[in-house]
């Protein structure tokens, strides 16, 4: 089986383990089999708005065994990055998951004018408005660095529609200031390396449904990847793709099927 070749399995969430509010058939059983085989697991998401506890609870509610310490979010990776650089304060455009992660890492979240913030941190924020945009831009012009949890321009919702993501907010700030952010989330290396550490190390397999984040990120690191066709990417998309997965499967349970 494919699983025999790897030690650690780094799973994207939406489109891989569930679709909207419904679990994807075979996902819970596949993960249970990997646990029985003694494999390391990590759940990897660019969504910075939710805490690991909330994500694990959501998975458990769908019948998928998960623990908070197996979850790597772009918020956690961003907080780890800033902590490692001894950043003390940040003005945050983002929701609870990002703010909680930064505070836990010892970074003071500065609100209001953000006059003392060393860094502007941008994630998904449904309350984003002109005042926040103006404050972020002023701070950057005064010398604050710009870091983004992720740069996903949009995310899918019902009926094939999409809504603005963190990348849309980031684009406004970058356009106004002329400054490009350091982006932490997929397809960039920091979040994948952090997830592999959570999974216990060893030889990793990245599992996702998106070519531009999951598969591209694995390719940049020279890691193997598995694309499932239960999410956003279709077989037709592969014909023109520049990022090619190691494996393509219709359903996740192919991962643990006997060859």
Coordinates of C-alpha atoms in Angstrom, one line a residue:
X1 CA 0.0 0.0 0.0
X2 CA 1.1 3.6 -0.5
X3 CA 1.1 4.2 3.2
X4 CA 3.9 1.7 3.8
X5 CA 6.4 4.0 2.1
X6 CA 6.0 6.9 4.5
X7 CA 6.3 7.7 8.2
X8 CA 4.3 11.0 8.5
X9 CA 1.1 12.0 6.7
X10 CA 0.2 15.7 6.5
X11 CA -3.5 16.2 5.7
X12 CA -5.2 19.2 4.3
X13 CA -8.8 19.5 5.6
X14 CA -11.6 20.8 3.4
X15 CA -11.9 18.7 0.2
X16 CA -9.8 16.0 1.8
X17 CA -11.4 14.9 5.1
X18 CA -14.6 16.8 4.7
X19 CA -16.6 18.9 2.3
X20 CA -18.4 21.7 3.9
X21 CA -20.4 20.2 6.8
X22 CA -20.1 16.6 5.6
X23 CA -17.3 14.1 6.1
X24 CA -15.8 12.6 3.0
X25 CA -16.5 8.9 2.6
X26 CA -13.7 6.7 3.9
X27 CA -11.7 9.6 5.5
X28 CA -12.3 8.5 9.1
X29 CA -11.5 4.8 8.3
X30 CA -8.3 5.8 6.5
X31 CA -7.0 7.8 9.4
X32 CA -7.9 5.1 11.8
X33 CA -5.9 2.6 9.7
X34 CA -2.9 4.9 9.7
X35 CA -3.0 5.2 13.5
X36 CA -3.2 1.4 13.8
X37 CA -0.1 1.2 11.6
X38 CA 1.7 3.6 14.0
X39 CA 2.0 6.4 11.4
X40 CA 2.4 10.0 12.4
X41 CA -0.4 12.4 11.5
X42 CA -0.8 16.1 11.2
X43 CA -3.7 18.3 10.0
X44 CA -2.5 21.3 8.1
X45 CA -4.6 24.4 7.3
X46 CA -4.0 27.9 5.9
X47 CA -7.1 29.0 7.8
X48 CA -5.8 31.3 10.6
X49 CA -9.2 32.1 12.1
X50 CA -9.7 28.9 14.2
X51 CA -7.8 27.5 17.1
X52 CA -6.4 24.0 17.0
X53 CA -8.9 23.0 19.7
X54 CA -11.8 24.2 17.5
X55 CA -10.5 22.4 14.4
X56 CA -10.0 19.1 16.4
X57 CA -13.5 19.5 17.8
X58 CA -14.9 20.0 14.3
X59 CA -13.2 16.8 13.0
X60 CA -14.3 14.8 16.0
X61 CA -17.9 16.0 15.4
X62 CA -17.6 14.5 11.9
X63 CA -16.5 11.2 13.3
X64 CA -12.8 11.7 12.5
X65 CA -10.3 11.1 15.4
X66 CA -8.1 14.1 15.9
X67 CA -6.2 15.9 18.7
X68 CA -5.4 19.5 19.0
X69 CA -1.7 18.9 19.2
X70 CA -1.8 17.3 15.7
X71 CA -3.1 20.5 14.2
X72 CA -0.8 23.0 12.4
X73 CA -2.5 26.2 11.3
X74 CA -0.9 29.2 9.5
X75 CA -1.6 31.1 12.7
X76 CA 0.6 28.8 14.8
X77 CA 3.4 28.8 12.3
X78 CA 3.3 32.6 12.1
X79 CA 3.4 32.9 15.9
X80 CA 6.4 30.5 16.0
X81 CA 8.2 32.5 13.3
X82 CA 7.7 35.8 15.2
X83 CA 8.7 34.3 18.5
X84 CA 11.9 33.0 17.0
X85 CA 12.7 36.5 15.9
X86 CA 12.0 37.9 19.4
X87 CA 9.1 40.1 18.0
X88 CA 7.4 41.7 21.0
X89 CA 4.3 43.4 19.5
X90 CA 2.1 43.1 16.5
X91 CA -0.9 44.9 15.0
X92 CA -3.2 42.1 13.8
X93 CA -5.6 41.9 11.0
X94 CA -7.1 38.6 11.9
X95 CA -9.5 36.6 14.1
X96 CA -9.3 34.6 17.3
X97 CA -7.1 31.8 16.0
X98 CA -4.3 34.2 15.0
X99 CA -4.6 36.4 18.0
X100 CA -4.6 33.5 20.4
X101 CA -1.6 31.9 18.8
X102 CA 0.4 35.2 18.9
X103 CA -0.4 35.8 22.5
X104 CA 0.5 32.3 23.5
X105 CA 3.9 32.8 21.8
X106 CA 4.5 35.9 23.9
X107 CA 3.7 38.5 21.2
X108 CA 1.6 41.4 22.5
X109 CA -1.4 42.1 20.2
X110 CA -1.7 45.9 19.9
X111 CA -5.1 47.3 19.0
X112 CA -6.3 50.8 18.2
X113 CA -3.7 52.9 16.4
X114 CA -1.1 50.1 16.9
X115 CA 1.5 52.9 17.5
X116 CA 4.0 50.6 19.1
X117 CA 3.7 47.5 16.9
X118 CA 6.9 46.1 15.4
X119 CA 5.0 44.0 12.9
X120 CA 1.7 44.0 11.0
X121 CA 0.3 40.5 10.8
X122 CA -2.4 39.7 8.3
X123 CA -4.8 36.8 8.2
X124 CA -8.4 36.2 7.4
X125 CA -10.6 38.7 9.1
X126 CA -14.4 39.0 8.5
X127 CA -14.4 42.3 10.4
X128 CA -11.8 44.0 8.2
X129 CA -12.6 47.6 7.4
X130 CA -11.0 50.8 6.1
X131 CA -9.8 51.8 9.6
X132 CA -7.8 48.6 9.9
X133 CA -6.4 49.1 6.4
X134 CA -5.4 52.6 7.2
X135 CA -3.7 51.6 10.5
X136 CA -1.8 48.8 8.9
X137 CA -0.6 51.0 6.1
X138 CA 0.6 53.8 8.4
X139 CA 2.5 51.3 10.6
X140 CA 4.2 49.8 7.6
X141 CA 5.2 53.2 6.3
X142 CA 6.7 53.9 9.7
X143 CA 8.9 50.8 9.5
X144 CA 6.8 47.9 10.7
X145 CA 7.4 44.6 8.9
X146 CA 4.6 42.9 7.1
X147 CA 3.9 39.2 7.7
X148 CA 0.9 37.2 6.4
X149 CA -0.4 33.9 7.7
X150 CA -1.4 33.0 4.1
X151 CA -2.2 34.5 0.8
X152 CA -5.3 32.5 -0.3
X153 CA -7.2 35.1 -2.4
X154 CA -10.5 33.3 -1.9
X155 CA -12.1 30.2 -0.4
X156 CA -15.0 28.0 -1.8
X157 CA -18.5 28.1 -0.5
X158 CA -21.8 26.6 -1.7
X159 CA -22.9 26.3 -5.3
X160 CA -19.3 26.8 -6.7
X161 CA -19.1 30.4 -5.4
X162 CA -16.1 31.8 -3.7
X163 CA -15.7 34.5 -1.0
X164 CA -12.6 36.8 -0.3
X165 CA -9.9 35.2 1.8
X166 CA -6.8 36.5 3.6
X167 CA -5.0 37.1 0.3
X168 CA -7.7 39.6 -0.8
X169 CA -7.1 41.6 2.4
X170 CA -3.3 41.3 2.0
X171 CA -3.6 42.5 -1.6
X172 CA -5.2 45.8 -0.4
X173 CA -2.4 46.4 2.1
X174 CA 0.4 45.5 -0.3
X175 CA -1.2 47.7 -3.1
X176 CA -1.5 50.7 -0.8
X177 CA 2.0 50.4 0.7
X178 CA 4.0 48.9 -2.2
X179 CA 5.4 46.4 0.3
X180 CA 5.3 42.7 -0.2
X181 CA 4.6 40.5 2.8
X182 CA 6.5 37.5 4.0
X183 CA 3.9 34.7 3.7
X184 CA 4.1 31.8 6.1
X185 CA 1.3 29.4 5.0
X186 CA 1.0 26.9 2.2
X187 CA 2.7 26.6 -0.3
X188 CA 5.6 28.1 1.6
X189 CA 8.0 25.8 3.6
X190 CA 7.5 27.0 7.2
X191 CA 4.0 25.5 7.7
X192 CA 5.0 22.1 6.1
X193 CA 8.1 21.8 8.2
X194 CA 6.2 22.6 11.4
X195 CA 3.5 20.1 10.5
X196 CA 6.2 17.4 9.9
X197 CA 7.6 18.1 13.3
X198 CA 4.1 17.7 14.8
X199 CA 3.7 14.3 13.1
X200 CA 7.0 13.1 14.6
X201 CA 9.3 13.5 11.6
X202 CA 10.5 10.8 9.2
X203 CA 9.6 10.6 5.5
X204 CA 6.5 12.7 4.8
X205 CA 3.6 12.5 2.4
X206 CA 1.6 15.6 1.8
X207 CA -2.1 15.0 1.1
X208 CA -4.3 17.6 -0.4
X209 CA -6.9 18.6 -3.0
X210 CA -5.2 21.8 -4.3
X211 CA -2.4 22.0 -6.8
X212 CA -1.4 25.5 -5.9
X213 CA -1.0 25.1 -2.2
X214 CA -0.7 21.4 -1.1
X215 CA 1.1 19.9 -4.2
X216 CA 3.1 23.0 -5.0
X217 CA 4.4 23.2 -1.4
X218 CA 5.4 19.6 -1.3
X219 CA 7.2 20.0 -4.7
X220 CA 9.2 22.9 -3.4
X221 CA 10.5 20.9 -0.6
X222 CA 11.2 17.8 -2.7
X223 CA 8.5 15.8 -0.7
X224 CA 6.1 13.3 -2.2
X225 CA 2.4 14.3 -2.5
X226 CA -1.0 12.7 -3.0
X227 CA -3.8 14.6 -4.7
X228 CA -7.3 13.5 -4.0
X229 CA -10.0 14.3 -6.5
X230 CA -12.7 14.9 -3.8
X231 CA -12.1 18.6 -3.6
X232 CA -11.3 21.6 -5.8
X233 CA -8.9 20.0 -8.3
X234 CA -10.3 17.8 -11.2
X235 CA -8.6 15.4 -13.5
X236 CA -8.8 17.9 -16.3
X237 CA -6.8 20.4 -14.2
X238 CA -3.9 18.1 -14.1
X239 CA -3.4 18.3 -17.9
X240 CA -2.0 21.8 -17.7
X241 CA -0.6 21.7 -14.2
X242 CA 3.0 22.7 -13.5
X243 CA 3.0 21.2 -10.0
X244 CA 2.6 17.4 -10.4
X245 CA 1.6 15.1 -7.5
X246 CA 3.4 11.8 -6.9
X247 CA 0.0 10.1 -6.7
X248 CA -3.5 10.9 -7.9
X249 CA -6.4 9.0 -6.3
X250 CA -10.2 9.3 -6.6
X251 CA -10.7 8.6 -2.9
X252 CA -8.6 8.8 0.2
X253 CA -8.9 5.2 1.1
X254 CA -6.7 4.3 -1.8
X255 CA -3.9 5.4 0.6
X256 CA -4.3 2.3 2.7
X257 CA -5.5 -0.2 0.1
X258 CA -3.3 -3.2 -0.6
X259 CA -1.4 -2.8 -3.9

